[in-house]
Amino acid sequence: PVVGWEMEMAGHISIARSDRKSQLRFFKETVKSFEDGNSIVVFPEGTRSKTGRLGKVKAGPIKLATKSGVRIV
């Protein structure tokens, strides 16, 4: 409960990757956050692997940055 509350207070935007509505909500909230002058941290490989190696980079974060006109650092 404490961690979730702190994450919300910090402006954490969650996503349920298998839920299309959650994906769209995440996209809209993130674009709004950019418009408000905020930066975000995204892990583009999406999840941990069983071997500990990085997975393939997902297209979502790239599309989000491109459509929002923000830089990827």
Tab-separated table of N, CA and C in Angstrom:
chain	number	residue	atom	x	y	z
A	1	PRO	N	0.807	-1.211	0.000
A	1	PRO	CA	0.000	0.000	0.000
A	1	PRO	C	0.847	1.271	0.000
A	2	VAL	N	1.929	1.296	0.756
A	2	VAL	CA	2.761	2.495	0.850
A	2	VAL	C	3.443	2.782	-0.485
A	3	VAL	N	3.993	1.765	-1.115
A	3	VAL	CA	4.709	1.969	-2.375
A	3	VAL	C	3.754	2.471	-3.457
A	4	GLY	N	2.572	1.877	-3.550
A	4	GLY	CA	1.596	2.316	-4.539
A	4	GLY	C	1.195	3.768	-4.348
A	5	TRP	N	0.995	4.157	-3.104
A	5	TRP	CA	0.642	5.541	-2.786
A	5	TRP	C	1.765	6.484	-3.192
A	6	GLU	N	3.007	6.114	-2.870
A	6	GLU	CA	4.156	6.947	-3.238
A	6	GLU	C	4.307	7.045	-4.748
A	7	MET	N	4.082	5.942	-5.442
A	7	MET	CA	4.186	5.961	-6.897
A	7	MET	C	3.135	6.893	-7.494
A	8	GLU	N	1.927	6.838	-6.976
A	8	GLU	CA	0.873	7.716	-7.477
A	8	GLU	C	1.204	9.177	-7.200
A	9	MET	N	1.702	9.464	-6.020
A	9	MET	CA	2.071	10.840	-5.673
A	9	MET	C	3.214	11.361	-6.561
A	10	ALA	N	4.065	10.450	-7.013
A	10	ALA	CA	5.191	10.825	-7.875
A	10	ALA	C	4.773	10.952	-9.334
A	11	GLY	N	3.525	10.598	-9.646
A	11	GLY	CA	3.037	10.719	-11.018
A	11	GLY	C	3.238	9.479	-11.867
A	12	HIS	N	3.429	8.336	-11.225
A	12	HIS	CA	3.609	7.076	-11.949
A	12	HIS	C	2.400	6.810	-12.853
A	13	ILE	N	2.665	6.438	-14.089
A	13	ILE	CA	1.602	6.080	-15.031
A	13	ILE	C	1.744	4.588	-15.298
A	14	SER	N	0.787	3.817	-14.836
A	14	SER	CA	0.878	2.363	-14.988
A	14	SER	C	0.235	1.914	-16.302
A	15	ILE	N	0.572	0.690	-16.687
A	15	ILE	CA	0.003	0.113	-17.904
A	15	ILE	C	-0.175	-1.389	-17.706
A	16	ALA	N	-1.302	-1.887	-18.166
A	16	ALA	CA	-1.529	-3.332	-18.242
A	16	ALA	C	-1.314	-3.682	-19.710
A	17	ARG	N	-0.174	-4.254	-20.010
A	17	ARG	CA	0.221	-4.448	-21.412
A	17	ARG	C	-0.758	-5.274	-22.233
A	18	SER	N	-1.492	-6.166	-21.601
A	18	SER	CA	-2.414	-7.021	-22.354
A	18	SER	C	-3.791	-6.383	-22.536
A	19	ASP	N	-3.992	-5.194	-21.971
A	19	ASP	CA	-5.295	-4.532	-22.020
A	19	ASP	C	-5.230	-3.303	-22.932
A	20	ARG	N	-5.934	-3.359	-24.042
A	20	ARG	CA	-5.894	-2.278	-25.036
A	20	ARG	C	-6.353	-0.943	-24.441
A	21	LYS	N	-7.378	-0.944	-23.607
A	21	LYS	CA	-7.845	0.300	-22.980
A	21	LYS	C	-6.760	0.896	-22.087
A	22	SER	N	-6.059	0.052	-21.374
A	22	SER	CA	-4.967	0.514	-20.516
A	22	SER	C	-3.843	1.107	-21.359
A	23	GLN	N	-3.555	0.500	-22.491
A	23	GLN	CA	-2.517	1.011	-23.391
A	23	GLN	C	-2.877	2.404	-23.888
A	24	LEU	N	-4.127	2.589	-24.285
A	24	LEU	CA	-4.566	3.892	-24.790
A	24	LEU	C	-4.572	4.942	-23.683
A	25	ARG	N	-5.003	4.541	-22.489
A	25	ARG	CA	-4.983	5.463	-21.351
A	25	ARG	C	-3.557	5.872	-21.024
A	26	PHE	N	-2.645	4.904	-21.031
A	26	PHE	CA	-1.228	5.179	-20.774
A	26	PHE	C	-0.685	6.178	-21.798
A	27	PHE	N	-0.999	5.941	-23.070
A	27	PHE	CA	-0.526	6.822	-24.143
A	27	PHE	C	-1.026	8.249	-23.914
A	28	LYS	N	-2.321	8.402	-23.647
A	28	LYS	CA	-2.903	9.737	-23.445
A	28	LYS	C	-2.320	10.426	-22.212
A	29	GLU	N	-2.203	9.688	-21.114
A	29	GLU	CA	-1.661	10.278	-19.887
A	29	GLU	C	-0.196	10.667	-20.051
A	30	THR	N	0.543	9.869	-20.800
A	30	THR	CA	1.953	10.165	-21.010
A	30	THR	C	2.117	11.389	-21.900
A	31	VAL	N	1.337	11.497	-22.956
A	31	VAL	CA	1.387	12.687	-23.819
A	31	VAL	C	1.048	13.926	-22.993
A	32	LYS	N	0.036	13.837	-22.139
A	32	LYS	CA	-0.331	14.959	-21.266
A	32	LYS	C	0.826	15.319	-20.340
A	33	SER	N	1.501	14.322	-19.819
A	33	SER	CA	2.649	14.557	-18.942
A	33	SER	C	3.764	15.286	-19.694
A	34	PHE	N	4.003	14.887	-20.944
A	34	PHE	CA	4.991	15.593	-21.773
A	34	PHE	C	4.580	17.053	-21.966
A	35	GLU	N	3.302	17.264	-22.273
A	35	GLU	CA	2.802	18.621	-22.494
A	35	GLU	C	2.945	19.487	-21.246
A	36	ASP	N	2.895	18.856	-20.078
A	36	ASP	CA	3.070	19.570	-18.809
A	36	ASP	C	4.540	19.815	-18.490
A	37	GLY	N	5.442	19.370	-19.383
A	37	GLY	CA	6.873	19.607	-19.205
A	37	GLY	C	7.613	18.526	-18.458
A	38	ASN	N	6.982	17.386	-18.261
A	38	ASN	CA	7.617	16.297	-17.519
A	38	ASN	C	8.402	15.369	-18.433
A	39	SER	N	9.315	14.653	-17.840
A	39	SER	CA	10.051	13.586	-18.511
A	39	SER	C	9.536	12.260	-17.965
A	40	ILE	N	9.793	11.193	-18.689
A	40	ILE	CA	9.401	9.876	-18.199
A	40	ILE	C	10.568	8.913	-18.347
A	41	VAL	N	10.496	7.821	-17.616
A	41	VAL	CA	11.454	6.724	-17.735
A	41	VAL	C	10.675	5.519	-18.247
A	42	VAL	N	11.177	4.914	-19.304
A	42	VAL	CA	10.532	3.746	-19.885
A	42	VAL	C	11.587	2.662	-20.060
A	43	PHE	N	11.215	1.449	-19.798
A	43	PHE	CA	12.094	0.318	-20.046
A	43	PHE	C	11.601	-0.342	-21.335
A	44	PRO	N	12.195	0.015	-22.485
A	44	PRO	CA	11.655	-0.394	-23.782
A	44	PRO	C	11.710	-1.884	-24.068
A	45	GLU	N	12.484	-2.642	-23.297
A	45	GLU	CA	12.479	-4.082	-23.519
A	45	GLU	C	11.242	-4.721	-22.911
A	46	GLY	N	10.508	-3.959	-22.129
A	46	GLY	CA	9.193	-4.382	-21.667
A	46	GLY	C	9.135	-5.271	-20.440
A	47	THR	N	10.054	-6.194	-20.271
A	47	THR	CA	9.989	-7.110	-19.140
A	47	THR	C	11.341	-7.774	-18.928
A	48	ARG	N	11.460	-8.482	-17.852
A	48	ARG	CA	12.698	-9.230	-17.605
A	48	ARG	C	12.643	-10.565	-18.330
A	49	SER	N	13.803	-11.046	-18.712
A	49	SER	CA	13.858	-12.364	-19.338
A	49	SER	C	14.263	-13.396	-18.296
A	50	LYS	N	14.040	-14.636	-18.596
A	50	LYS	CA	14.429	-15.704	-17.676
A	50	LYS	C	15.940	-15.849	-17.588
A	51	THR	N	16.643	-15.438	-18.644
A	51	THR	CA	18.098	-15.579	-18.685
A	51	THR	C	18.822	-14.354	-18.147
A	52	GLY	N	18.090	-13.249	-17.938
A	52	GLY	CA	18.731	-12.018	-17.484
A	52	GLY	C	19.205	-11.137	-18.622
A	53	ARG	N	19.078	-11.608	-19.840
A	53	ARG	CA	19.474	-10.819	-21.009
A	53	ARG	C	18.345	-9.874	-21.389
A	54	LEU	N	18.715	-8.754	-22.003
A	54	LEU	CA	17.709	-7.802	-22.456
A	54	LEU	C	16.893	-8.399	-23.585
A	55	GLY	N	15.602	-8.101	-23.581
A	55	GLY	CA	14.730	-8.562	-24.653
A	55	GLY	C	14.748	-7.574	-25.805
A	56	LYS	N	13.979	-7.868	-26.830
A	56	LYS	CA	13.856	-6.961	-27.968
A	56	LYS	C	13.171	-5.682	-27.515
A	57	VAL	N	13.610	-4.571	-28.084
A	57	VAL	CA	12.989	-3.284	-27.773
A	57	VAL	C	11.590	-3.268	-28.378
A	58	LYS	N	10.618	-2.862	-27.580
A	58	LYS	CA	9.229	-2.782	-28.023
A	58	LYS	C	9.014	-1.489	-28.813
A	59	ALA	N	8.082	-1.495	-29.725
A	59	ALA	CA	7.821	-0.330	-30.576
A	59	ALA	C	7.068	0.790	-29.854
A	60	GLY	N	6.314	0.464	-28.801
A	60	GLY	CA	5.475	1.443	-28.121
A	60	GLY	C	6.200	2.697	-27.656
A	61	PRO	N	7.302	2.562	-26.910
A	61	PRO	CA	8.001	3.765	-26.448
A	61	PRO	C	8.544	4.627	-27.594
A	62	ILE	N	8.968	3.984	-28.666
A	62	ILE	CA	9.474	4.727	-29.826
A	62	ILE	C	8.331	5.493	-30.480
A	63	LYS	N	7.190	4.841	-30.673
A	63	LYS	CA	6.021	5.507	-31.253
A	63	LYS	C	5.560	6.663	-30.371
A	64	LEU	N	5.561	6.446	-29.075
A	64	LEU	CA	5.138	7.477	-28.130
A	64	LEU	C	6.020	8.714	-28.260
A	65	ALA	N	7.321	8.522	-28.281
A	65	ALA	CA	8.246	9.650	-28.398
A	65	ALA	C	8.102	10.336	-29.757
A	66	THR	N	7.992	9.561	-30.806
A	66	THR	CA	7.882	10.122	-32.155
A	66	THR	C	6.604	10.944	-32.308
A	67	LYS	N	5.482	10.393	-31.894
A	67	LYS	CA	4.206	11.094	-32.032
A	67	LYS	C	4.105	12.302	-31.111
A	68	SER	N	4.832	12.259	-29.980
A	68	SER	CA	4.796	13.378	-29.048
A	68	SER	C	5.819	14.454	-29.373
A	69	GLY	N	6.771	14.108	-30.241
A	69	GLY	CA	7.810	15.065	-30.606
A	69	GLY	C	8.843	15.299	-29.514
A	70	VAL	N	9.038	14.302	-28.645
A	70	VAL	CA	10.041	14.448	-27.585
A	70	VAL	C	11.304	13.675	-27.951
A	71	ARG	N	12.398	14.057	-27.327
A	71	ARG	CA	13.668	13.398	-27.586
A	71	ARG	C	13.804	12.126	-26.738
A	72	ILE	N	14.510	11.174	-27.297
A	72	ILE	CA	14.858	9.964	-26.558
A	72	ILE	C	16.311	10.114	-26.131
A	73	VAL	N	16.521	10.000	-24.841
A	73	VAL	CA	17.881	10.167	-24.314
A	73	VAL	C	18.377	8.838	-23.785
